[in-house]
Coordinates of C-alpha atoms and ligand atoms in Angstrom, one line a residue:
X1 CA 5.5 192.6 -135.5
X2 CA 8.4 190.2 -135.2
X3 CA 9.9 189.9 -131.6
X4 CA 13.7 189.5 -131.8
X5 CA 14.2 186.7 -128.9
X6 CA 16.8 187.3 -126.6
X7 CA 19.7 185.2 -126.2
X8 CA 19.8 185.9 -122.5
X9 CA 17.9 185.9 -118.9
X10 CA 17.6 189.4 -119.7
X11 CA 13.6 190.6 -119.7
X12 CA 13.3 193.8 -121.7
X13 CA 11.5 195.5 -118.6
X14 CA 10.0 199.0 -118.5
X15 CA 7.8 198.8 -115.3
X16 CA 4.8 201.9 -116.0
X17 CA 3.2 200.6 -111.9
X18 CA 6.4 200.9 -110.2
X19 CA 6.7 204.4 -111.6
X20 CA 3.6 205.1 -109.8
X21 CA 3.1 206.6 -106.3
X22 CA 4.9 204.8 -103.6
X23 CA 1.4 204.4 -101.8
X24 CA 0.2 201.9 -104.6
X25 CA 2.3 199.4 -103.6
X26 CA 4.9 198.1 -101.4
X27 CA 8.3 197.7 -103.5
X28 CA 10.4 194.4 -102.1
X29 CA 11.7 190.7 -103.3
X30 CA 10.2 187.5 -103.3
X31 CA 11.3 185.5 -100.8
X32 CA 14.0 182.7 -102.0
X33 CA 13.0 179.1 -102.2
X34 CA 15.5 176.0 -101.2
X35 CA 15.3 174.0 -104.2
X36 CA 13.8 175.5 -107.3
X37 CA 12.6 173.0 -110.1
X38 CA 10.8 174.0 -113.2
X39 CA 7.8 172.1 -113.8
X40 CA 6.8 173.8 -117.2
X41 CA 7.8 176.8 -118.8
X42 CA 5.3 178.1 -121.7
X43 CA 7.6 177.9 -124.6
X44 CA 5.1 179.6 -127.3
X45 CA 4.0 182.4 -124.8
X46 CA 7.6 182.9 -123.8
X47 CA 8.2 183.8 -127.5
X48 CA 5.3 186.4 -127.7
X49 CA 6.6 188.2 -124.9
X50 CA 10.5 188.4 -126.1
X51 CA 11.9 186.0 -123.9
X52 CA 14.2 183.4 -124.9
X53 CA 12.2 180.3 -124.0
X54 CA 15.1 177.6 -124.3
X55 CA 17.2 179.7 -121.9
X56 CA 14.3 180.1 -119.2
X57 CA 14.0 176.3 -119.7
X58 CA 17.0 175.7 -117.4
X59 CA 17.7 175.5 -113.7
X60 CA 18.5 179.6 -114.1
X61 CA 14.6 179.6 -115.1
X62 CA 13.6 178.2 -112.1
X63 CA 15.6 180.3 -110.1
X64 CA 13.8 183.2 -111.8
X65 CA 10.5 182.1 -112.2
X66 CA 10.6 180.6 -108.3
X67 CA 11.4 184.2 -106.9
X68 CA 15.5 182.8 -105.9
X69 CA 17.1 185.1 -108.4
X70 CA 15.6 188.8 -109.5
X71 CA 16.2 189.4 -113.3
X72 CA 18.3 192.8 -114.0
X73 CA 15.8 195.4 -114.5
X74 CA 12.7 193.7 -112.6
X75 CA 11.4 196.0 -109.8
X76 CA 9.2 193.3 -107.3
X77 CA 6.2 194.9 -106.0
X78 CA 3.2 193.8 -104.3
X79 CA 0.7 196.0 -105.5
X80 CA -2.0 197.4 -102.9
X81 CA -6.1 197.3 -103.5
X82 CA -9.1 196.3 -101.2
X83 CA -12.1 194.8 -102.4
X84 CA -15.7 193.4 -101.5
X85 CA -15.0 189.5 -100.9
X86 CA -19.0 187.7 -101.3
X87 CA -20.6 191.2 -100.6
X88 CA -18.3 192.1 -97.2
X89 CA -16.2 194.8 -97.1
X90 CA -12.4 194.5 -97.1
X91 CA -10.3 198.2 -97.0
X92 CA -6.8 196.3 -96.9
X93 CA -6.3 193.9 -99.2
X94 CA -3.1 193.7 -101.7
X95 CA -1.1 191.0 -103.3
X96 CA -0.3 188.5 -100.1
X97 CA 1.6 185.9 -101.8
X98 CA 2.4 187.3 -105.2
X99 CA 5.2 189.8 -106.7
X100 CA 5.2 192.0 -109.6
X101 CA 8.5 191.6 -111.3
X102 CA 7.8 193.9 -114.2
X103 CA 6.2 194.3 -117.7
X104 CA 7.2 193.7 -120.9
X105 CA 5.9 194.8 -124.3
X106 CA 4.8 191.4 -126.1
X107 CA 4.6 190.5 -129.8
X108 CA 1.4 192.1 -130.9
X109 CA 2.9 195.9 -129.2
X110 CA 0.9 194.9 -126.1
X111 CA 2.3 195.9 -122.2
X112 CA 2.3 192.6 -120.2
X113 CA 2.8 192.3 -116.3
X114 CA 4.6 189.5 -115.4
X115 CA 4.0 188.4 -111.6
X116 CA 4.8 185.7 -109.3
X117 CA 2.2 183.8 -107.2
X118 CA 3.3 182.1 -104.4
X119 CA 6.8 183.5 -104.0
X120 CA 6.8 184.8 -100.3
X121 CA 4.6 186.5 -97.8
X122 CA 4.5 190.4 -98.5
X123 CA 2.4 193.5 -96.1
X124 CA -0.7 192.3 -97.6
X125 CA -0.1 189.0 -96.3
X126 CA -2.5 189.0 -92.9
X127 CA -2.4 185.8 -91.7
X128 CA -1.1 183.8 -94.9
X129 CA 2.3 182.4 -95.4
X130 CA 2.5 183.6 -98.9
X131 CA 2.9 180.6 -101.0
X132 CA 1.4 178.3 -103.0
X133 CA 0.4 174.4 -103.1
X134 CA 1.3 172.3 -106.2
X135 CA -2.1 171.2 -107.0
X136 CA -3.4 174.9 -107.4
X137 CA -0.7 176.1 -109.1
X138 CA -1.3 173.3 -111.6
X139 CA -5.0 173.9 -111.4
X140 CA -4.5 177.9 -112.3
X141 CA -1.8 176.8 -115.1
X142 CA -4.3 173.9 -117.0
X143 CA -7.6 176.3 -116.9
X144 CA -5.7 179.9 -118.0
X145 CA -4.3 178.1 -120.9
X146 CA -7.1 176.2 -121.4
X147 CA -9.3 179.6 -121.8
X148 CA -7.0 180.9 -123.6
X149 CA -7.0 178.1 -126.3
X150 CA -11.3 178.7 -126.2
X151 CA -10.3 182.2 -126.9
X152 CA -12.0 183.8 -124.0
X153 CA -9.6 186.9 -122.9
X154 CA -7.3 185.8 -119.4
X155 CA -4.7 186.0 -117.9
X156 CA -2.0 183.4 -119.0
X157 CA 0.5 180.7 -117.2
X158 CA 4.1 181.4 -117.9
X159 CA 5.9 179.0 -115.9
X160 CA 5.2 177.2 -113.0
X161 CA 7.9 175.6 -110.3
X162 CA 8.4 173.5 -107.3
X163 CA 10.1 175.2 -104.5
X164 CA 11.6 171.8 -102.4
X165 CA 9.7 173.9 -99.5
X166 CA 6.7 172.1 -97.6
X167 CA 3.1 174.4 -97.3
X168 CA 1.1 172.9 -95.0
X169 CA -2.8 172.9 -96.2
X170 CA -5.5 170.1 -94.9
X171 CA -2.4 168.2 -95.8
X172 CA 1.7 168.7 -96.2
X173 CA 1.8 169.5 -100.0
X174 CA 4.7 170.6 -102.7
X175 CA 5.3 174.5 -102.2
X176 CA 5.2 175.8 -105.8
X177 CA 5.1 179.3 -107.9
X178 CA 2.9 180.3 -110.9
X179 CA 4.5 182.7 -112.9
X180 CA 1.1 184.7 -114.5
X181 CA 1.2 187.4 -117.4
X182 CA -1.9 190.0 -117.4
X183 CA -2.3 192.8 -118.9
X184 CA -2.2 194.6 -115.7
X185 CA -3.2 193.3 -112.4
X186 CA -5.5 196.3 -112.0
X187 CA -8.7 195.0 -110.2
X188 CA -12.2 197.4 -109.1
X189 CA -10.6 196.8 -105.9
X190 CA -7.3 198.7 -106.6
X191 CA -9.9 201.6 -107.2
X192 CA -12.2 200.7 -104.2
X193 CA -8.7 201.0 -102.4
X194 CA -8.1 204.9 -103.0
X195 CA -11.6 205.7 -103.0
X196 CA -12.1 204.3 -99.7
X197 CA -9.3 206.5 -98.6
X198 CA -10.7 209.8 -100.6
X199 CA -7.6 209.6 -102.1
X200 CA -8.7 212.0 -105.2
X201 CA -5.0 212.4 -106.5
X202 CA -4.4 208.7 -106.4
X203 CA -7.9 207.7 -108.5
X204 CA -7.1 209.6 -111.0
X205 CA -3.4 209.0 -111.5
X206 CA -5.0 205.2 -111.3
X207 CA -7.7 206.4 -114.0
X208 CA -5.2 207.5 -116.3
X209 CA -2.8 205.4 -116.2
X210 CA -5.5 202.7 -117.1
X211 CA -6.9 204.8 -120.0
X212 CA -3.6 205.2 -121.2
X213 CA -2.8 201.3 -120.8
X214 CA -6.1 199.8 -121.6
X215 CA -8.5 202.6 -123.5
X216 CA -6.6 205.1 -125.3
X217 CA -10.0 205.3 -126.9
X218 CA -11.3 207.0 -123.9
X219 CA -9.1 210.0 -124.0
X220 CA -10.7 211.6 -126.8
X221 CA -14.2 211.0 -125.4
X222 CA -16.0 214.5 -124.2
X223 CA -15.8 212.4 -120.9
X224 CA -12.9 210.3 -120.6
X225 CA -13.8 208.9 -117.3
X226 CA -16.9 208.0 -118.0
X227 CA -16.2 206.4 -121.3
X228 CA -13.4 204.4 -119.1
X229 CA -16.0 203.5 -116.7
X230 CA -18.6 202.4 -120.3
X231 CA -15.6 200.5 -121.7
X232 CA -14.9 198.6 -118.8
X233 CA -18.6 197.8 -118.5
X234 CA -18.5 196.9 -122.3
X235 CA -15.3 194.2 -121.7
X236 CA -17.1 192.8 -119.0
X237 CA -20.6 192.6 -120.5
X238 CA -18.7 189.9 -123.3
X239 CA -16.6 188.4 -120.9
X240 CA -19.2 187.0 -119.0
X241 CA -21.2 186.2 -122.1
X242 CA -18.4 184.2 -123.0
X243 CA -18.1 182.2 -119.6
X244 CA -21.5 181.1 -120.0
X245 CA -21.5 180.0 -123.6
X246 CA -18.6 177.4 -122.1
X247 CA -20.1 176.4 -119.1
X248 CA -17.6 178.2 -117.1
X249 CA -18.3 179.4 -113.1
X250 CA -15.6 181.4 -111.7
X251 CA -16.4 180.6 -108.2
X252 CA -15.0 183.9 -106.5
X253 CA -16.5 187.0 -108.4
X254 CA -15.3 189.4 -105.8
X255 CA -14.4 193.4 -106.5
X256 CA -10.6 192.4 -106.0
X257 CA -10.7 189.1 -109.1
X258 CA -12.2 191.8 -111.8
X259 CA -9.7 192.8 -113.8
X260 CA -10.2 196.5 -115.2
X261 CA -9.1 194.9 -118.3
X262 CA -11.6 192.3 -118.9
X263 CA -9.6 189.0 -118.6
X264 CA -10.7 186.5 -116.3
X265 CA -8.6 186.3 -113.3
X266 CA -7.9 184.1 -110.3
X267 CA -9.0 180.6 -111.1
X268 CA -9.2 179.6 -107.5
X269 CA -12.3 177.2 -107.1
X270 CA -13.4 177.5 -110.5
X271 CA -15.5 174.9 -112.5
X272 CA -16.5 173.9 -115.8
X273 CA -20.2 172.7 -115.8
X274 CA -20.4 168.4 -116.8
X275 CA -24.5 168.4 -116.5
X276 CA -26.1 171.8 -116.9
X277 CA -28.1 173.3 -114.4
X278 CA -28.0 176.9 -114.3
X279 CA -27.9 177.0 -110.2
X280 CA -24.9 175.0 -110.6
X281 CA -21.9 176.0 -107.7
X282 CA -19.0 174.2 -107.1
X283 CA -16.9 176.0 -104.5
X284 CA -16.8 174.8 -101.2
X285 CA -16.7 178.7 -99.5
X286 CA -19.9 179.9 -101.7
X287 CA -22.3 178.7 -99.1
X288 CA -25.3 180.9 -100.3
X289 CA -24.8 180.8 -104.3
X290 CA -23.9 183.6 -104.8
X291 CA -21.5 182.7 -107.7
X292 CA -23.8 180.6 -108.9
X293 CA -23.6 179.7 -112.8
X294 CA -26.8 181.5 -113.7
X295 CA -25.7 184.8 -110.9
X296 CA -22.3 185.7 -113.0
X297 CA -24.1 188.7 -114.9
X298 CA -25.8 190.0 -111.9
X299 CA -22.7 190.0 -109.6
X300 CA -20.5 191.4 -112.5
X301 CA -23.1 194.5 -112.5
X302 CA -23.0 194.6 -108.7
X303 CA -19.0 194.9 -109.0
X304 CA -19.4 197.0 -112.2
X305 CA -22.0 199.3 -109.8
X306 CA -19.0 199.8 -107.1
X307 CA -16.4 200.6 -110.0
X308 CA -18.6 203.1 -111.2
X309 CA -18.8 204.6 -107.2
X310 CA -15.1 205.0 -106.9
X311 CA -15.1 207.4 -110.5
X312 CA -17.9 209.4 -109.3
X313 CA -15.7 212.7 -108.6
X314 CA -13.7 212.1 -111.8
X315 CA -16.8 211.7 -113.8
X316 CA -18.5 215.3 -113.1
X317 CA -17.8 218.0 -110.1
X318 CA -21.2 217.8 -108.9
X319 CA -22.4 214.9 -107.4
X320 CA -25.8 214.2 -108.6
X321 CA -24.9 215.1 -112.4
X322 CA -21.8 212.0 -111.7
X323 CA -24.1 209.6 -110.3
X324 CA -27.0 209.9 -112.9
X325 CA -24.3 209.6 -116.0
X326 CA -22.8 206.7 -114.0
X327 CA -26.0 205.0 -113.3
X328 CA -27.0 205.5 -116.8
X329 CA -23.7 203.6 -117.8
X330 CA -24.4 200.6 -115.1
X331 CA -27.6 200.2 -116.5
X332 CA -26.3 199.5 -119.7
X333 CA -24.8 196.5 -118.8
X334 CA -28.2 194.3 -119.3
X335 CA -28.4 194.9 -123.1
X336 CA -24.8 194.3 -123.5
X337 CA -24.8 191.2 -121.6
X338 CA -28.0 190.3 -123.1
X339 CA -26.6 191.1 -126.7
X340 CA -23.4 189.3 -126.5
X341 CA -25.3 186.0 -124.7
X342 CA -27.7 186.0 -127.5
X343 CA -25.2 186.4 -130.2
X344 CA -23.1 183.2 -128.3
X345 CA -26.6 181.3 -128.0
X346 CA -27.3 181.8 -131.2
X347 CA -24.2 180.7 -132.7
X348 CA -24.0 177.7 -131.1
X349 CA -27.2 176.4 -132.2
X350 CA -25.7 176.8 -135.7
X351 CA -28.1 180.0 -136.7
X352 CA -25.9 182.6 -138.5
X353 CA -29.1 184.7 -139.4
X354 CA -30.9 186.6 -136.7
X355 CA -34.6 186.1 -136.5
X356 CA -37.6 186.4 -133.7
X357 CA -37.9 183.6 -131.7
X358 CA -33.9 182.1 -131.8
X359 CA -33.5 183.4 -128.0
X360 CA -36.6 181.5 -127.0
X361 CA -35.1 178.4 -128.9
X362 CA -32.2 178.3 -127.2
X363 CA -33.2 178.9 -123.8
X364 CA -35.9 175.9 -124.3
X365 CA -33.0 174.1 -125.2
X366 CA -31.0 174.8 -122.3
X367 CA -34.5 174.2 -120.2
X368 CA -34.7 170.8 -121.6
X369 CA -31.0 169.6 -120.7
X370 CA -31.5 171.3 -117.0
X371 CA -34.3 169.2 -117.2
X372 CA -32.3 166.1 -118.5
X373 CA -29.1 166.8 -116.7
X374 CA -27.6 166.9 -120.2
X375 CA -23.9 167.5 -120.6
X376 CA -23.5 170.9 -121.3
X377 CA -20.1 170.8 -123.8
X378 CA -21.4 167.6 -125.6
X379 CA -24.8 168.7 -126.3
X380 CA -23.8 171.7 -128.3
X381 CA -20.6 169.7 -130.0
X382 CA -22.8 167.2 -130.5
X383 CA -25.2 169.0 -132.3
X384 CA -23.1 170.6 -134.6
X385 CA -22.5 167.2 -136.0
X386 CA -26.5 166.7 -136.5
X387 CA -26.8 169.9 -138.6
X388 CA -27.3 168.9 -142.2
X389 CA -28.5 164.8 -141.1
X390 CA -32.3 163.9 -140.6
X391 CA -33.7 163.1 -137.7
X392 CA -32.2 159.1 -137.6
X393 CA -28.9 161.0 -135.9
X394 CA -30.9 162.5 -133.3
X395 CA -30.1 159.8 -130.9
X396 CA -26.0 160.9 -130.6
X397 CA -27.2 164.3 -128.7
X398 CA -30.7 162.3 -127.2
X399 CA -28.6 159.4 -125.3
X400 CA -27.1 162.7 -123.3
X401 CA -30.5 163.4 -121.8
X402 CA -32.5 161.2 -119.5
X403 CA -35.5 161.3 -121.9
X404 CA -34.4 161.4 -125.2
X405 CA -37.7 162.0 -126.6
X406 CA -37.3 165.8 -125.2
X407 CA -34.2 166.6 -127.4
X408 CA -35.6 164.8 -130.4
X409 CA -38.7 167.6 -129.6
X410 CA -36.3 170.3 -130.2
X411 CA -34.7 169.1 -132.6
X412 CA -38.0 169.7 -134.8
X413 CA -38.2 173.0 -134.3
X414 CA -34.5 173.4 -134.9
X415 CA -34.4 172.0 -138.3
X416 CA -37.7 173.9 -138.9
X417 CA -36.2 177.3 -138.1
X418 CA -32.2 176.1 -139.6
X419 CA -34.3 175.5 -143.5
X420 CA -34.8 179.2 -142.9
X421 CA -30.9 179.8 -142.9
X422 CA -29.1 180.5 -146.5
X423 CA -26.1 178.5 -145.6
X424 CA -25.2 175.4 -146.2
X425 CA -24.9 172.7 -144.2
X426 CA -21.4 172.1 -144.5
X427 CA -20.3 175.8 -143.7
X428 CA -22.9 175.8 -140.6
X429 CA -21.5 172.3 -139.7
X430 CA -17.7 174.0 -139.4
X431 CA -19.2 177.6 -137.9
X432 CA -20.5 175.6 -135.0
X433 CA -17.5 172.7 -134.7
X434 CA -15.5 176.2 -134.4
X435 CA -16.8 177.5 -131.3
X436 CA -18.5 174.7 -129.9
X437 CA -15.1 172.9 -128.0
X438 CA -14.9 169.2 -127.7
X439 CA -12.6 169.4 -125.2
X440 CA -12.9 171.3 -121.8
X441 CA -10.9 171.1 -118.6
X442 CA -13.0 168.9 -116.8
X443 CA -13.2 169.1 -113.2
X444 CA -12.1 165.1 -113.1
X445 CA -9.4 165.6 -115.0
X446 CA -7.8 168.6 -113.2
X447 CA -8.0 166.3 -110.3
X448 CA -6.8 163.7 -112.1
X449 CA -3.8 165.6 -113.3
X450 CA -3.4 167.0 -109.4
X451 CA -3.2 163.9 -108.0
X452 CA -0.5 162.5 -110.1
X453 CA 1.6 165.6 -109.2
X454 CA 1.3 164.7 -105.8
X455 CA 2.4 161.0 -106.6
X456 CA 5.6 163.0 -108.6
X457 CA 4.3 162.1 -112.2
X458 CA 3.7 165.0 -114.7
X459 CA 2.7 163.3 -117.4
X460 CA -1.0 164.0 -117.1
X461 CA -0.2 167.3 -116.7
X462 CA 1.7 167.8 -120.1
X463 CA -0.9 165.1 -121.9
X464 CA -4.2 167.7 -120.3
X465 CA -2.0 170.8 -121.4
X466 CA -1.7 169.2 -124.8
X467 CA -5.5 168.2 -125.4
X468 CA -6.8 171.6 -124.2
X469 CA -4.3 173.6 -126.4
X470 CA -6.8 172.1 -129.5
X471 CA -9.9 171.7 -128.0
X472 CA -12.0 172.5 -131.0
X473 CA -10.1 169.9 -133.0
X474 CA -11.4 166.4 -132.7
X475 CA -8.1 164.3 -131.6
X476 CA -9.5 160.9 -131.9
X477 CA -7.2 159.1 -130.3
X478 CA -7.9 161.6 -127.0
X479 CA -11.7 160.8 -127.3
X480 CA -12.1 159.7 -123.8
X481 CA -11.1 163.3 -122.8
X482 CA -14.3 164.3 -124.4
X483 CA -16.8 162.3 -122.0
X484 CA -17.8 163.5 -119.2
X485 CA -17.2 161.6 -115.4
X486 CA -18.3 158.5 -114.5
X487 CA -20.1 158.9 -111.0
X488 CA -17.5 157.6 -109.1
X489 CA -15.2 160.4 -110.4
X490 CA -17.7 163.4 -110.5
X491 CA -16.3 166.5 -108.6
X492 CA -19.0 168.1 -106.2
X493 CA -17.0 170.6 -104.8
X494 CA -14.1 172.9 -105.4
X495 CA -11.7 174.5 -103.4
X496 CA -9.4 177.9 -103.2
X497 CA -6.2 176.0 -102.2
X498 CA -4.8 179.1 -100.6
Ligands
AMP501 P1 -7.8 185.2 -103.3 O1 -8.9 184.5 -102.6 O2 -6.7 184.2 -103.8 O3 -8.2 186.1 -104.4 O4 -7.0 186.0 -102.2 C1 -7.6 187.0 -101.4 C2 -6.5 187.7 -100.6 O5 -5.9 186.8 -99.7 C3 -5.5 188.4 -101.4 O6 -5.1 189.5 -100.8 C4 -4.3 187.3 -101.4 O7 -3.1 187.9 -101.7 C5 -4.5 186.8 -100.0 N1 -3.9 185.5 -99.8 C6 -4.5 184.3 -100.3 N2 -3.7 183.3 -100.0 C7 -2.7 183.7 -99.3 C8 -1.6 183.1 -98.7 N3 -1.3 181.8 -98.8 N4 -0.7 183.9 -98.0 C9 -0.9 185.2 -97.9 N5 -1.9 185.8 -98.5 C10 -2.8 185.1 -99.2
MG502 MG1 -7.6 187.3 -105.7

């Protein structure tokens, strides 16, 4: 379907949330900003979603997109939801620095929220001040696109401004505003929220809505709810697959940054892996590890375990029927996982034919760059140059781990099992160039582009941006973007921002 652009601000809203009880949300503005400037506006994703991007690309754009001016037919909400933040218990959470302006219907027929992050404090806010620092704002903008151009469902940047305001951090930093597109903000925690308050009406006027938003499917199921509560499991199941086959660690898997639609959300002190170690953390709160690289499926069942808790009285009027067909549904989430991983693993080893043993190769390979502190993204691009070459190109991957002879082990029983596969080298060569990336957002780059921000230049920014929106091409003069840091530059630790 071809969307007509319009000519206009106008936004083609129809806003399904804000047509929803008045208790899941609290309806009011963003709070204007003294001198909005637009630091990018996403010109192709503008497009998909009917908006005219040369228009928005304009000081009236940054008036919208900073929260100073509120486009006809927008209706800002904050919406309301709760959540369990590293296993604690929260009942009152809610959007504390961020404003639904609406939804749109995109190019593809999909319904897209469009929300503000940073634009003022709202009743949510506790103790926040509701905005936003340049560097994560920049930080959220770079890795969202950046997963999106690896093809792993998220939510997307539209726009980003500077406010002229001050927030004051460890430091005094740029106040700035991400403008994010979902396709809904619903988390587990906007569940948790109702079903905290055994508010029966309000879960399923939530379930529904979502069935009828995200899994149409479901409504012809014998039981819709729990097909909703499978599906969501499903979504999950490959989302998290997905993470791992790039190296990614969220950071912050709590019950309120789990979308019910299965994009990743809320890149707060997120990480891409350099070396791979499957304990690997980054973020500076995650004191015990529990977002650890290797924990993301577990905690994603544990969340998946309390969505399935708040559906219990949709799922079956008595009790004990609800929570056996639930559990039953939780427990499936190890063979999806387990499926999706394998069928990622396998592919990026190059094996298009599924045989005993591939799992077992793959996990001694990931046991041998643990081992090495191999880089995780070169090691598999990397190899899908050796496929097809004897053994004399070994050395390319070996030089990434500290003992090259373990690699050139592998690689022996790799080319044993690979003369098994019908394809030819060529095709297996371009398979595995195509989902292997040469081109991550590396932790030492984000900072990189951050820091330049800070000193007023943007041109990192717009040069990362570029590299990442190709990162399975090969871009040789961008090379360097490939490596991974030297030691000086290595990033230990991550942080929220907020
Ligand atoms: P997060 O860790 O970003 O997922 O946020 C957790 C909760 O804290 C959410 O309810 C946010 O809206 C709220 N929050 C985070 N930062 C701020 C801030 N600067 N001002 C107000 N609320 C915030
Ligand atoms: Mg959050």
């Amino acid at each position: 379907m071809n969307v007509t652009t319009n000519n206009s601000a106008h936004f083609p809203f129809d806003n399904s949330y804000a047509r929803l009880p008045e208790r899941f949300y609290a309806r009011l503005s963003p709070t204007p900003v003294s001198d909005p400037v637009l630091i990018k506006i996403n010109h192709p994703l503008a497009r998909h979603l009917g908006l005219d991007p040369d228009f928005l690309d304009s000081p009236k754009g940054a008036e919208i997109f900073s929260g100073s001016h509120v486009a006809e037919g927008s209706d800002p909400l904050a919406m309301a939801y709760a959540g369990h933040q590293f296993g604690g218990w929260v009942s009152q959470l809610g959007d504390g620095r961020a404003h639904l302006l609406g939804e749109v219907i995109d190019g593809d027929g999909m319904r897209r929220d469009i929300q503000l992050k940073g634009s003022g404090p709202t009743p949510y806010s506790r103790s926040g001040d509701g905005r936003a620092g340049i560097g994560p704002v920049l930080r959220e903008y770079v890795v969202s696109e950046a997963m999106a151009a690896l093809n792993i469902p998220t939510t997307r940047a539209l726009a980003a401004v500077t406010t002229g305001e001050k927030v004051f951090r460890d430091d005094v930093v740029p106040g700035a505003v991400l403008t994010r597109v979902a396709s809904s903000h619903i988390r587990i925690g906007t569940f948790q929220f109702f079903a905290a308050r055994q508010d029966m009406d309000a879960l399923k006027i939530l379930a529904d809505h979502v069935i009828d938003r995200h899994y149409p499917e479901a409504r012809e199921a014998e039981n819709p709810y729990l097909s909703l509560l499978q599906h969501v499991i499903d979504r999950q199941a490959a989302l998290i697959a997905k993470w791992m086959a790039v190296g990614f660690i969220h950071g912050v898997m709590n019950t309120d940054n789990m979308l019910i639609s299965g994009e990743t959300i809320d890149y707060g002190p997120c990480a891409f892996m350099d070396s791979y170690h499957p304990d690997m953390v980054f973020s500076s709160i995650d004191h015990m590890g529990r977002y650890a690289y290797q924990n993301q499926p577990t905690i994603a069942q544990w969340n998946l375990a309390s969505f399935a808790s708040c559906l219990l009285g949709l799922i079956h009027g008595d009790q004990d029927s609800a929570i056996r067909a639930a559990e039953a549904a939780v427990n499936t989430f190890g063979d999806r996982f387990d499926a999706a991983w394998s069928a990622a693993f396998r592919a990026k080893i190059g094996l298009g034919e599924e045989r005993d043993g591939d799992v077992a190769l793959a996990q001694d390979l990931l046991g041998r760059m643990a081992e090495n502190k191999a880089d995780f993204t070169l090691t598999f691009r990397r190899l899908s140059g050796l496929s097809g070459q004897d053994a004399g190109a070994d050395a390319s991957v070996g030089a990434l781990f500290e003992n090259p002879a373990s690699f050139n082990e592998w690689a022996v029983k790799w080319r044993a099992r690979l003369a098994l596969e019908s394809s030819s080298d060529g095709a297996r060569q371009s398979a595995m160039g195509a989902i292997n990336p040469a081109y991550i957002p590396r932790n030492h780059r984000v900072e990189q582009v951050i820091m330049a921000a800070l000193e007023g230049d943007l041109g990192p920014f717009e040069r990362l941006l570029d590299i990442l929106s190709a990162p399975f091409d090969e871009q040789p003069s961008n090379a360097a973007y490939q490596q991974p840091p030297r030691p000086d530059e290595i990033v230990h630790e991550t942080f929220c921002g907020t």
